[in-house]
PDB file of C-alpha atoms in Angstrom:
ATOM      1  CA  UNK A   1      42.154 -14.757  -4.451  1.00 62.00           C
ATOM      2  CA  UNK A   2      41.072 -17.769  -3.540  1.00 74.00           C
ATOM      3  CA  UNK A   3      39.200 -18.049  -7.277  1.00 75.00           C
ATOM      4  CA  UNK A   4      42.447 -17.579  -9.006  1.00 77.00           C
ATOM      5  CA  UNK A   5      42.732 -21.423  -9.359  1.00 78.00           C
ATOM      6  CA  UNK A   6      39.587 -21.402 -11.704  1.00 75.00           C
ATOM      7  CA  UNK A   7      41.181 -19.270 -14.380  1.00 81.00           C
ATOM      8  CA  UNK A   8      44.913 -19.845 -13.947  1.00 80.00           C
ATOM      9  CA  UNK A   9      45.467 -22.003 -16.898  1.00 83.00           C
ATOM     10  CA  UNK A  10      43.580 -19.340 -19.059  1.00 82.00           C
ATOM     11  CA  UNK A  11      45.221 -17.643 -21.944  1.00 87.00           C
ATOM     12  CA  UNK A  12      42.704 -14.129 -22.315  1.00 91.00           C
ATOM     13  CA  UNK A  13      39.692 -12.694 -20.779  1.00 91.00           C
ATOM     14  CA  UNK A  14      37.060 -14.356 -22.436  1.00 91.00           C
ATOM     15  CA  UNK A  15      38.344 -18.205 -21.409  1.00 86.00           C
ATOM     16  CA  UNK A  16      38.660 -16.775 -17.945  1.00 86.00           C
ATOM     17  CA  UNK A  17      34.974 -16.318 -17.964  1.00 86.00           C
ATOM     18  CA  UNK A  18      34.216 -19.631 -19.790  1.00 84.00           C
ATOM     19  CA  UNK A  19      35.999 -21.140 -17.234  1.00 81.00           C
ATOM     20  CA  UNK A  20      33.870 -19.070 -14.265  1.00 80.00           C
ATOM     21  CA  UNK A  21      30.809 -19.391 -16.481  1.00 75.00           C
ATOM     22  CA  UNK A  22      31.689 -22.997 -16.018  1.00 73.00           C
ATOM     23  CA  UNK A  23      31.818 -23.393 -12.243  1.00 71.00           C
ATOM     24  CA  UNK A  24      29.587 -20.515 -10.931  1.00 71.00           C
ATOM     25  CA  UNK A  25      26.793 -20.731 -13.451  1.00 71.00           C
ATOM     26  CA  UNK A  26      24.353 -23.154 -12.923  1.00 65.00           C
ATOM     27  CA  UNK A  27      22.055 -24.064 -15.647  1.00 69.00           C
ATOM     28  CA  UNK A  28      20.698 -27.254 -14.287  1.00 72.00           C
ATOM     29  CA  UNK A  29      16.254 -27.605 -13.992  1.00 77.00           C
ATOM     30  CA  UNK A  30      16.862 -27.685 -10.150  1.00 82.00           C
ATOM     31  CA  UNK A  31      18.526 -24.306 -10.291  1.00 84.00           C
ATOM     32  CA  UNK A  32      16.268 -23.288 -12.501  1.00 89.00           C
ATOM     33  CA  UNK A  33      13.222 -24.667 -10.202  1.00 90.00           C
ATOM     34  CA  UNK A  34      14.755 -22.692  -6.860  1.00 90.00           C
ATOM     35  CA  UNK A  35      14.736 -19.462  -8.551  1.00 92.00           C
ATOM     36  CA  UNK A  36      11.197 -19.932  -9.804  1.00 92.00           C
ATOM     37  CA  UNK A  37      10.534 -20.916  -6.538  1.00 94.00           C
ATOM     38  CA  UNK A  38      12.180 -17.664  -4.966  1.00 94.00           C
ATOM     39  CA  UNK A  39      10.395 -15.752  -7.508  1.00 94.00           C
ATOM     40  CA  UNK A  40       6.729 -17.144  -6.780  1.00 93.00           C
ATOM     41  CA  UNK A  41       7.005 -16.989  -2.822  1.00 95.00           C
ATOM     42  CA  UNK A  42       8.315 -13.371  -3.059  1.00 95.00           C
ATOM     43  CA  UNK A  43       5.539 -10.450  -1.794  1.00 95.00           C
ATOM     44  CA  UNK A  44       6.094  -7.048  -1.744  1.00 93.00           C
ATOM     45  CA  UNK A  45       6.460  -6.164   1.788  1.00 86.00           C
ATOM     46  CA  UNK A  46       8.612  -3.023   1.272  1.00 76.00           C
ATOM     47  CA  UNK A  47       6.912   0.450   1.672  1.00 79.00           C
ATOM     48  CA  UNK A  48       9.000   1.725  -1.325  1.00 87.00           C
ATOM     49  CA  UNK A  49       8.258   0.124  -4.681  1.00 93.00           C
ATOM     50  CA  UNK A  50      11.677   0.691  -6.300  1.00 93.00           C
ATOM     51  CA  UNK A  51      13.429  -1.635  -3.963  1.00 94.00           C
ATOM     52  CA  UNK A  52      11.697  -4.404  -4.900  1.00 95.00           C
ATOM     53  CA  UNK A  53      11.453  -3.896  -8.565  1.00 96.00           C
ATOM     54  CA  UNK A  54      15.040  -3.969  -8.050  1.00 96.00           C
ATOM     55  CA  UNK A  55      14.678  -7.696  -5.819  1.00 95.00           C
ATOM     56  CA  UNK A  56      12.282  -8.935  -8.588  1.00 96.00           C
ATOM     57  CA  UNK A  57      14.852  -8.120 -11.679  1.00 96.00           C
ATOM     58  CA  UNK A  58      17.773  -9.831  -9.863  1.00 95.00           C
ATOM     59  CA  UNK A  59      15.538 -12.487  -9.313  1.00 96.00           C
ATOM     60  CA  UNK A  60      14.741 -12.434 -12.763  1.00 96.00           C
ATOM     61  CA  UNK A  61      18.287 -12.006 -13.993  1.00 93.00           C
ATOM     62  CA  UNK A  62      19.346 -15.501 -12.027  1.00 90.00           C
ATOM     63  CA  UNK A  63      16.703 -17.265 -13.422  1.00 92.00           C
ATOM     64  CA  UNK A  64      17.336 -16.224 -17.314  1.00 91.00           C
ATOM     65  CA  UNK A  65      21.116 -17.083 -15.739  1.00 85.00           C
ATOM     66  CA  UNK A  66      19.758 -20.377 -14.533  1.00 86.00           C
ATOM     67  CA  UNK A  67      18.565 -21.353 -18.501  1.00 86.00           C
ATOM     68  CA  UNK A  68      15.287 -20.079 -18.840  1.00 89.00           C
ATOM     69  CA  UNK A  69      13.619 -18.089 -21.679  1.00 92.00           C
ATOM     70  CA  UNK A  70      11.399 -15.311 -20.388  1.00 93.00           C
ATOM     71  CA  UNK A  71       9.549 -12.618 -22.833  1.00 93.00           C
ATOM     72  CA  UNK A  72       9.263  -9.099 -21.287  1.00 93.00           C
ATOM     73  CA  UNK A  73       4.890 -10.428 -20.951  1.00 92.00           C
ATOM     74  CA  UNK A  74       6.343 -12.902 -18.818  1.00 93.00           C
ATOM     75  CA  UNK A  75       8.474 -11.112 -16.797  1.00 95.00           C
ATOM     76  CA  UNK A  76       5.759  -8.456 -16.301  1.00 94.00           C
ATOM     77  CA  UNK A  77       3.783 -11.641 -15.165  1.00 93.00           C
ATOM     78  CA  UNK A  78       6.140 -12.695 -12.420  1.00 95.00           C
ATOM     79  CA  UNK A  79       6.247  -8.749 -10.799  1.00 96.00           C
ATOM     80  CA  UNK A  80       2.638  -8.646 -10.538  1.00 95.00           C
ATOM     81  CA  UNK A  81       2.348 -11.799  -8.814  1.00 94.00           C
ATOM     82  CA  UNK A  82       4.502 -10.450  -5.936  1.00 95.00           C
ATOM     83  CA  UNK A  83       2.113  -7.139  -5.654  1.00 95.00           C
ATOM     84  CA  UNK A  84      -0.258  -7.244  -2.590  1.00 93.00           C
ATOM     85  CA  UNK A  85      -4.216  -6.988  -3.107  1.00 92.00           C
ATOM     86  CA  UNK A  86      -3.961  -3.557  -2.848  1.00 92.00           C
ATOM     87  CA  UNK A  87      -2.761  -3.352  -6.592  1.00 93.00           C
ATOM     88  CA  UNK A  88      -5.694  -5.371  -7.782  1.00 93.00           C
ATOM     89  CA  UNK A  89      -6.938  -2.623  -9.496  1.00 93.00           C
ATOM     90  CA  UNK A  90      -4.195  -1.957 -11.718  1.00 93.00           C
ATOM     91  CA  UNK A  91      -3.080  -5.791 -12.120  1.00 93.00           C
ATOM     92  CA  UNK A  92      -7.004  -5.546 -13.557  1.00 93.00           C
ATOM     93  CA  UNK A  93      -6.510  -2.596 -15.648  1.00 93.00           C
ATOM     94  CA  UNK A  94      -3.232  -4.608 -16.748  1.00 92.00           C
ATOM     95  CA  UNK A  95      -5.084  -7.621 -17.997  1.00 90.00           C
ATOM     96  CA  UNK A  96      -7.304  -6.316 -20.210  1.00 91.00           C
ATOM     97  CA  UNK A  97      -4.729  -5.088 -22.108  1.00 90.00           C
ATOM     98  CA  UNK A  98      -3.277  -6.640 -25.508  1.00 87.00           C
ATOM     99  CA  UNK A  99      -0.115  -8.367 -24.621  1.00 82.00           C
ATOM    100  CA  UNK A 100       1.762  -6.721 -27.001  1.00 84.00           C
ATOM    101  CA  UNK A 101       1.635  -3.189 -25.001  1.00 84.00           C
ATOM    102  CA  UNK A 102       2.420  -4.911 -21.780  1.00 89.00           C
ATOM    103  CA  UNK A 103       5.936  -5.263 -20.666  1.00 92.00           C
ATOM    104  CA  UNK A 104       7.857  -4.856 -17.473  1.00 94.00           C
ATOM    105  CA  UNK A 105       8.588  -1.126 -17.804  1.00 94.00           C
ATOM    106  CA  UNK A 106       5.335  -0.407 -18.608  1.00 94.00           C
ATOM    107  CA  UNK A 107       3.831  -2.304 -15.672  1.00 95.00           C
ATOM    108  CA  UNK A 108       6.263  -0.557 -13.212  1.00 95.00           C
ATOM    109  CA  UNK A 109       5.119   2.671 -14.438  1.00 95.00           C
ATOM    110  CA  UNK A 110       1.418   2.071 -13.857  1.00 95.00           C
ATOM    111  CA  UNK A 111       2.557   0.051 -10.040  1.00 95.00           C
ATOM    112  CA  UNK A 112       4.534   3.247 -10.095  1.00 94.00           C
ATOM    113  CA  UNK A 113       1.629   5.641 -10.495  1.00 94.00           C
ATOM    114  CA  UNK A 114      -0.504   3.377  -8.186  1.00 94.00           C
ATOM    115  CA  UNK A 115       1.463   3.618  -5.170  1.00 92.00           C
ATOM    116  CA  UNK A 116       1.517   8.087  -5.390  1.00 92.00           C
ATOM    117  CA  UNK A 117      -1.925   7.682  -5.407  1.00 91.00           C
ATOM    118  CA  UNK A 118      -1.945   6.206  -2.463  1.00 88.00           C
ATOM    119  CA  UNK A 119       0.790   8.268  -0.792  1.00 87.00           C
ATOM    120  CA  UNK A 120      -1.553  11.362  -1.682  1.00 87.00           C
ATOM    121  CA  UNK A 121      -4.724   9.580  -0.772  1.00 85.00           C
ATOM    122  CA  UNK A 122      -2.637   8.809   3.396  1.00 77.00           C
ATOM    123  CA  UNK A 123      -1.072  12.424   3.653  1.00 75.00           C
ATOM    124  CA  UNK A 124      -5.019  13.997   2.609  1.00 72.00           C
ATOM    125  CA  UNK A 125      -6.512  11.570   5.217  1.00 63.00           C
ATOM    126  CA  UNK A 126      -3.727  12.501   7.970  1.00 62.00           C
ATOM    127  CA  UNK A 127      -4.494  16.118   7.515  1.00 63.00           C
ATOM    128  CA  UNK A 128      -7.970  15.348   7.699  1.00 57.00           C
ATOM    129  CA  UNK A 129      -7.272  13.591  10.827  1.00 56.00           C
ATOM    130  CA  UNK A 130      -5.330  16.656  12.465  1.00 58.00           C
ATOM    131  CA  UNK A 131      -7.836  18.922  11.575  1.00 58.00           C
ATOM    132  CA  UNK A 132     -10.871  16.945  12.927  1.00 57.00           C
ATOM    133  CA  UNK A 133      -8.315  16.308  16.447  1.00 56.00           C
ATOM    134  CA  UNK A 134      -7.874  20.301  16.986  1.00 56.00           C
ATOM    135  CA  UNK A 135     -11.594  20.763  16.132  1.00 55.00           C
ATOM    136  CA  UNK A 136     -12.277  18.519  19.537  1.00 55.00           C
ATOM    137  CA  UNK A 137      -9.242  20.150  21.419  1.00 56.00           C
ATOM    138  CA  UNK A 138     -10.850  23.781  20.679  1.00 57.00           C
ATOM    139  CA  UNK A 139     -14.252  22.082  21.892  1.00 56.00           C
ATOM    140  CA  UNK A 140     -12.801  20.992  25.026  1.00 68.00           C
ATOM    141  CA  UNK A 141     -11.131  24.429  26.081  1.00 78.00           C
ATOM    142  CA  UNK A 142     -14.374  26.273  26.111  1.00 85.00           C
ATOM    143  CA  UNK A 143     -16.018  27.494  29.029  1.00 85.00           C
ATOM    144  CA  UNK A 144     -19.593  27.447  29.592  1.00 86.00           C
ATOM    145  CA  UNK A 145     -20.842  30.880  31.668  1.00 82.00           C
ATOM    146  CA  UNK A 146     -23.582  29.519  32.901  1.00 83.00           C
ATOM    147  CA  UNK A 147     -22.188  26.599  34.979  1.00 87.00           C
ATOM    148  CA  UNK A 148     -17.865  27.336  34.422  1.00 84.00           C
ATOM    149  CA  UNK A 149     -18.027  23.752  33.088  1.00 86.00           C
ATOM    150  CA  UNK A 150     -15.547  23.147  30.192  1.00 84.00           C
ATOM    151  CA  UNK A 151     -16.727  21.844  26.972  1.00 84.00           C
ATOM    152  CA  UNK A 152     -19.855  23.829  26.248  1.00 85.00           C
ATOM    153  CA  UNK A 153     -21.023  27.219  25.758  1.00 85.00           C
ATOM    154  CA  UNK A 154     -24.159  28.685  27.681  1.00 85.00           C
ATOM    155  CA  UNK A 155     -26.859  28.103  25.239  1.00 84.00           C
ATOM    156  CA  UNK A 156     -25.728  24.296  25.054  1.00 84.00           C
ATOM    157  CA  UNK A 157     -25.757  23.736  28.756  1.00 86.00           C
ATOM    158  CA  UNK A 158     -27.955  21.130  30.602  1.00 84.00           C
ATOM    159  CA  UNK A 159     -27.785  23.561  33.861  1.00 81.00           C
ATOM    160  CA  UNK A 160     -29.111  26.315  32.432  1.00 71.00           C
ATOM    161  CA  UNK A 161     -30.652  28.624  35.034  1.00 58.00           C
ATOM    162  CA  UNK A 162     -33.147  30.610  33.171  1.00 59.00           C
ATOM    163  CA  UNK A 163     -34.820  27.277  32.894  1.00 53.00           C
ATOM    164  CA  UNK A 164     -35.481  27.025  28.863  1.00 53.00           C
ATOM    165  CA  UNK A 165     -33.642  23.624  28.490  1.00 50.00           C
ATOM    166  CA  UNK A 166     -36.297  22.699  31.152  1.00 49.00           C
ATOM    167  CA  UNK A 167     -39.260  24.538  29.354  1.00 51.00           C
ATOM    168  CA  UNK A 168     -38.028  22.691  26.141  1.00 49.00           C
ATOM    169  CA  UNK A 169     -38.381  19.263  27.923  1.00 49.00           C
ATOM    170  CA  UNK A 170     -41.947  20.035  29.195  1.00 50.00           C
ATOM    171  CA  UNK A 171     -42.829  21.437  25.502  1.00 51.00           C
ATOM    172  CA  UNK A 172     -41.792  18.300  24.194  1.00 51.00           C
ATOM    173  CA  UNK A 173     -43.580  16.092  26.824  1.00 52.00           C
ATOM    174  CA  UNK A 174     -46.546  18.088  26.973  1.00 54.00           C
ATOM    175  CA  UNK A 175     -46.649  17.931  22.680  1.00 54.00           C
ATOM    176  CA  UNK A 176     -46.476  14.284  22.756  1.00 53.00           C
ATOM    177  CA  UNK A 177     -48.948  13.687  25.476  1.00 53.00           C
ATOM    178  CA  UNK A 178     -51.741  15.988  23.361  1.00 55.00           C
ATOM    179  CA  UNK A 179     -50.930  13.733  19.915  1.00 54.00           C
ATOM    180  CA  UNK A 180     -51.336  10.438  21.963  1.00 55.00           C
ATOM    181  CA  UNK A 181     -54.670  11.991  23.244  1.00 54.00           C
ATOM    182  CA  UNK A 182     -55.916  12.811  19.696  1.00 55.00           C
ATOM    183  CA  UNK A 183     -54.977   9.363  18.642  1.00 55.00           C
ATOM    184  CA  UNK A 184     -57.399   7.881  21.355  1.00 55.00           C
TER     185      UNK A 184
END
């Protein structure tokens, strides 16, 4: 309501927004210089990628507002400058490209395709990680039957009582003290 007074001497539509174009747009270099600004300190911190293309193309959208001319290469430029250094590799695969393929729907597609690689690549390391955890559970829930010690079986235990983990330390000693005798 309290806008009203900026188009209440208008005769149609289209003077009403020449006359909100007229206070609400700004088309000055300073506005144009804090939106660039915006737009060059921005970083992707968001786990999902779609919620800050959508950040970027507002951004993008005020600055275009604010006067200035941007190309679709250049407006591909400005999203991949907010990616983190774990989308080097396809800001690399990016640049080698002729500029005339690149623009900003293509680059979200590859960002796009980067980021379910590495949603697959976390959820196949997480199940690796679950398996490998109930490997060492299973290991810890075994009983040895030679000493009731948990954690081992019989043929793995250091209190053997038939005496051949003992017999295997005296083979060993008694090999190694005959091959530093021959070596004298």
């Amino acid at each position: 309501d309290r806008h009203l007074e900026y188009v209440k001497d208008a005769k149609n539509a289209k003077k009403m927004m020449a006359s909100l174009d007229a206070v609400f747009k700004r088309k000055s270099p300073f506005s144009k210089l804090y939106v660039m600004k915006k737009l060059l300190k921005l970083k992707c911190n968001s786990d999902d990628l779609q919620d800050h293309f959508i950040v970027v193309e507002s951004l993008l959208r005020e600055l275009e507002a604010a006067g200035a001319k941007l190309d679709e290469t250049d407006k591909a430029c400005y999203l991949l400058l907010t990616m983190p250094e774990k989308y080097d590799v396809v800001i690399t695969a990016i640049e080698t490209m002729s500029a005339e393929k690149v623009d900003l729907d293509f680059v979200k597609g590859r960002l796009l395709e980067q980021e379910l690689k590495f949603k697959d690549s976390a959820s196949t390391h997480n199940q690796g990680d679950e398996r490998a955890f109930m490997s060492r559970k299973r290991s810890n829930s075994v009983q040895c039957f030679g000493c009731n010690k948990f954690g081992h079986v019989k043929k793995f235990c250091k209190n053997r009582s038939d005496g051949s983990m003992a017999q295997r330390s005296n083979q060993y000693s008694n090999s190694s003290n005959r091959s530093r005798a021959r070596e004298r």
